[in-house]
C-alpha positions as CSV (number, residue, x, y, z in Angstrom):
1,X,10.3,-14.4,2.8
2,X,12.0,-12.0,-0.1
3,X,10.3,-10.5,-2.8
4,X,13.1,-10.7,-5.3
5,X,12.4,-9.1,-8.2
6,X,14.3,-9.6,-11.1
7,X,14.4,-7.9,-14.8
8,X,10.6,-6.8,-15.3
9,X,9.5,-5.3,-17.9
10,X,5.7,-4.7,-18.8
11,X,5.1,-3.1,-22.2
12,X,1.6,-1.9,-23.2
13,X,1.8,-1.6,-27.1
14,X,5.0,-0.2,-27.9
15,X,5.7,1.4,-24.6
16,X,7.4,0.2,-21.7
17,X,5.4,1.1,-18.7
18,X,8.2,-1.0,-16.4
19,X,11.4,-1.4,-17.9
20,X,13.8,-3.9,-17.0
21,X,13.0,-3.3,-13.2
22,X,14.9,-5.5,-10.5
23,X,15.3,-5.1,-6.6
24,X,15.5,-7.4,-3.9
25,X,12.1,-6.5,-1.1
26,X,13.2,-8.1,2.3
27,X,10.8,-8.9,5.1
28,X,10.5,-6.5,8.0
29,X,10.3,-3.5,6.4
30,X,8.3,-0.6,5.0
31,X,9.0,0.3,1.2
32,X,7.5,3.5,-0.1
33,X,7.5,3.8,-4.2
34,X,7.6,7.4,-5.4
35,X,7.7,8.9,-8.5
36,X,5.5,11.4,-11.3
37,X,2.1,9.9,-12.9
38,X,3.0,7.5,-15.0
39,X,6.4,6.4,-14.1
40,X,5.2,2.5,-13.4
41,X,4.6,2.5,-9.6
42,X,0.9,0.7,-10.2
43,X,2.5,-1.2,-13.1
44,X,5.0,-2.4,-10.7
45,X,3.1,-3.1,-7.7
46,X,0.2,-5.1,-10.2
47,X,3.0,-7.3,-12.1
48,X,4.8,-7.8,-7.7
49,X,0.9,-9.6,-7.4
50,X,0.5,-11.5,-10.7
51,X,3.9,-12.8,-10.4
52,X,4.9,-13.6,-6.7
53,X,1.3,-13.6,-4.7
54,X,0.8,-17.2,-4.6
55,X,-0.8,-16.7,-0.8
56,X,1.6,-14.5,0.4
57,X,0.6,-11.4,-0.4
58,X,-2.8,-9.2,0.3
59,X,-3.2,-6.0,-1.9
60,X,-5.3,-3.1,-2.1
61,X,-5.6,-1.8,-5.6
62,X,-6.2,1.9,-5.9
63,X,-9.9,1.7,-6.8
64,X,-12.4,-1.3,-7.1
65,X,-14.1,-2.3,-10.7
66,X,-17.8,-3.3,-11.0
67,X,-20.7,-3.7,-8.6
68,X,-19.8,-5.1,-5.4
69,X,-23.6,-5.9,-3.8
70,X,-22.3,-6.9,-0.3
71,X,-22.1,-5.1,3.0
72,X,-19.3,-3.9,4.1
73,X,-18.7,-6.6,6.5
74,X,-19.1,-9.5,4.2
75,X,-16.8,-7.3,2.0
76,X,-14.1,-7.4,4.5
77,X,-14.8,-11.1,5.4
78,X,-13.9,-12.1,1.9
79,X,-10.2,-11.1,3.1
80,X,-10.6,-14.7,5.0
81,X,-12.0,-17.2,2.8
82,X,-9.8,-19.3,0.3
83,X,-10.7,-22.3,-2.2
84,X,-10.1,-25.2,-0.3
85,X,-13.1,-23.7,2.9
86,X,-15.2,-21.5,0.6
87,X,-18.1,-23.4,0.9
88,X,-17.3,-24.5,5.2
89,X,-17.7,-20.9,6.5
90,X,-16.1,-18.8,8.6
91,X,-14.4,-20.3,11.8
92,X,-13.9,-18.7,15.3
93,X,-10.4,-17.3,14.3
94,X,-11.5,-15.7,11.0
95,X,-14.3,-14.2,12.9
96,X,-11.9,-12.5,14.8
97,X,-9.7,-11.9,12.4
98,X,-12.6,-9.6,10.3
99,X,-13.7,-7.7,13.9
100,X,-9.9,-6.8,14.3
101,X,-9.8,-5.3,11.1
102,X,-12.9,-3.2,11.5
103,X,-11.9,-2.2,14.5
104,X,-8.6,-0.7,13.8
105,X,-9.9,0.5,10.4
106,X,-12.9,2.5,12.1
107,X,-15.8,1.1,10.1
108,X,-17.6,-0.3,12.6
109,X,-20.8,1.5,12.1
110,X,-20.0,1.2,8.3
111,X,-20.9,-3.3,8.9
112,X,-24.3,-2.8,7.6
113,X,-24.1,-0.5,4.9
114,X,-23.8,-2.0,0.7
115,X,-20.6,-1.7,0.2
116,X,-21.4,0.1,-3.3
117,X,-23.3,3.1,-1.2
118,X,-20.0,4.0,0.4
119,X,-18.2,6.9,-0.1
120,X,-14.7,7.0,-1.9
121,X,-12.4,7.5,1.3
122,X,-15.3,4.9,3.4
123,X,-14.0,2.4,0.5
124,X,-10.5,2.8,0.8
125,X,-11.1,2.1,4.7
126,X,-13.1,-1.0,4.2
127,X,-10.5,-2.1,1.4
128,X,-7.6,-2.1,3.7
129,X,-9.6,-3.8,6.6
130,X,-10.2,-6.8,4.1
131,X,-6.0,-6.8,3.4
132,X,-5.5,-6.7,6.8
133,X,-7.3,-9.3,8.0
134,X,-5.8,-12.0,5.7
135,X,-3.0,-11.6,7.8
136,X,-0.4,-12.7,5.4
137,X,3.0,-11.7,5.2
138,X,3.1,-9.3,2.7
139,X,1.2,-6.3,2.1
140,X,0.8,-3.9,-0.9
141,X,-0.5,-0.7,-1.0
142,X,-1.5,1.3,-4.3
143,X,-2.3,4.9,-3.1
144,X,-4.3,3.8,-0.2
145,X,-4.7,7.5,1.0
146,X,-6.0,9.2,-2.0
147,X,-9.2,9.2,-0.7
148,X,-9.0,9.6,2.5
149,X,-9.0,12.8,4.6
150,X,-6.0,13.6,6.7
151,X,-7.5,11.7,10.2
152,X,-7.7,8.2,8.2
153,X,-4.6,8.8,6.2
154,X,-2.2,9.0,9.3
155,X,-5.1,6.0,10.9
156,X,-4.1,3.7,8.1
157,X,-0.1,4.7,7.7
158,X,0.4,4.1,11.8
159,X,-1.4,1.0,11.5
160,X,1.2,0.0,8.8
161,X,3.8,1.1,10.9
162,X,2.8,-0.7,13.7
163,X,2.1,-4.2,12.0
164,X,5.8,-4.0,10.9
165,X,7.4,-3.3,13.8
166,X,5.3,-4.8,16.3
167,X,4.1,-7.7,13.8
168,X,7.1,-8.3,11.7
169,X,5.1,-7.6,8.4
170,X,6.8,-5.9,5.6
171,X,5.2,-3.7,3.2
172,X,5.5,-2.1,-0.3
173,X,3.3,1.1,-0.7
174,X,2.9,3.3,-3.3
175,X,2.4,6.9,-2.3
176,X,2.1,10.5,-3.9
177,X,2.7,12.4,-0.3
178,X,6.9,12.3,0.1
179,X,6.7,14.0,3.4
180,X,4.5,10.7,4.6
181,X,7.0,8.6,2.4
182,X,9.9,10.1,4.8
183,X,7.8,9.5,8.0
184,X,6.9,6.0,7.8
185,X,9.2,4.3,5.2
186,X,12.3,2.5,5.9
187,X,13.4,2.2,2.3
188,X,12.4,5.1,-0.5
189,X,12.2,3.8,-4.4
190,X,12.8,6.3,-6.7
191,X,11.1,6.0,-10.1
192,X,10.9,7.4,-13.4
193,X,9.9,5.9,-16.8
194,X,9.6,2.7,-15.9
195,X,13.2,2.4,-14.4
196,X,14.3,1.7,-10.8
197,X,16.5,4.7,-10.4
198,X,17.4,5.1,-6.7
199,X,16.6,3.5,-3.4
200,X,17.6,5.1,-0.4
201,X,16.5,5.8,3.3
202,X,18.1,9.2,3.5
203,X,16.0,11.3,0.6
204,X,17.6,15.0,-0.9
205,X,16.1,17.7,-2.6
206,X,18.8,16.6,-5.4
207,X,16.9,13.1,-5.3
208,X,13.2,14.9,-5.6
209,X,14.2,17.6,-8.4
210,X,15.9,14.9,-10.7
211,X,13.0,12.5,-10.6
212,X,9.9,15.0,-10.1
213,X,11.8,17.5,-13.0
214,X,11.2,20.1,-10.4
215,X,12.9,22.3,-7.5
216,X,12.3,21.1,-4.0
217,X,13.7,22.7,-1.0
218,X,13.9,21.0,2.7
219,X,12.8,22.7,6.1
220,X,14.1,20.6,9.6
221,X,11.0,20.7,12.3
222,X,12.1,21.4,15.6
223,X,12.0,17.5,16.4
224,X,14.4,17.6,13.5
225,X,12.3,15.8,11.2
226,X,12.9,17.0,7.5
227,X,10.1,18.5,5.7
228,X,10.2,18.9,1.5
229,X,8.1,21.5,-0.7
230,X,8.6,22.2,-4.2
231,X,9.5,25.6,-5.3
């Protein structure tokens, strides 16, 4: 299944916080949305779920809103429960489904503990194990790393890299880090006010200094990865 986005725009007032955006997300793959504060990359990701979830997508938004007076584990079991069995329970392959999750996010000792008493980077964990654990076909990411420390950051990005390679899922992430952009994308998108300006899977300092108004430079590793700094 696609994601074919076609001609979005999403004004607030008289500003256009997405403007006239269209691209064509096939399955399989890893797409990482870059671009300065304010360019539309939540805008974007927020109007992808209101317009083409209908059960096919699981998303983690950047933060949660209000009091959320579960534990963590009933948190994440939530990721399993839909209209039609809400009131039947959980059965023997959501169970598993939930376990798997807390597993691979880490939280295990977290199970117990109000969800609310967490710490920011604890939330974010708990928050992807709940996406993860519908297991649908589509996942989208808004900043999932802010909050987390560099252990849990590359914990969450190899687990996305692994359920699309290994799993077939595809993904569409928004991140502030380009070097982790460059590691585990497969497709970059490039925007700024609103607009869709490049995609690409080869990025250039050219690329970074005309979106990001500033001067980048490039280093190789000696694995010959590419490695970008502004100036």
């Amino acid at each position: 299944m696609s994601i074919d986005v076609k001609n979005l725009t999403v004004s607030y007032g008289s500003k256009k916080a997405l403007d006239d955006f269209s691209f064509d997300f096939t399955e399989g793959k890893v797409y990482v949305v870059l671009g300065p504060n304010g360019c539309g990359k939540s805008t974007l990701v927020k109007a992808i779920v209101d317009k083409y979830a209908k059960g096919n997508i699981a998303y983690v938004a950047q933060e949660t809103l209000g009091i959320i007076n579960l534990t963590v584990r009933e948190y994440v079991e939530l990721g399993r429960y839909n209209p039609k069995k809400f009131f039947g329970g959980l059965n023997s392959v959501d169970v598993k489904k939930v376990e798997d999750a807390i597993s691979i996010m880490q939280i295990n000792e977290l199970e117990d503990r109000l969800f609310d008493t967490l710490s920011g980077g604890e939330k974010q964990r708990a928050m992807a194990a709940r996406c993860f654990c519908q297991d649908a076909p589509w996942i989208i990411l808004d900043e999932p790393s802010s909050s987390l420390d560099v252990k849990h950051t590359r914990l969450i990005l190899n687990i996305v890299r692994d359920l699309c390679d290994k799993e077939n899922k595809s993904f569409i992430i928004v991140l502030h880090d380009i070097n982790d952009a460059v590691k585990y994308a497969d497709k970059i998108l490039l925007m700024k006010d609103g607009k869709l300006i490049k995609e690409t899977d080869c990025l250039t300092t050219e690329d970074l200094t005309s979106i990001f108004d500033t001067q980048f430079k490039c280093i190789n590793s000696d694995e010959g990865s590419a490695y970008f700094y502004a100036l």
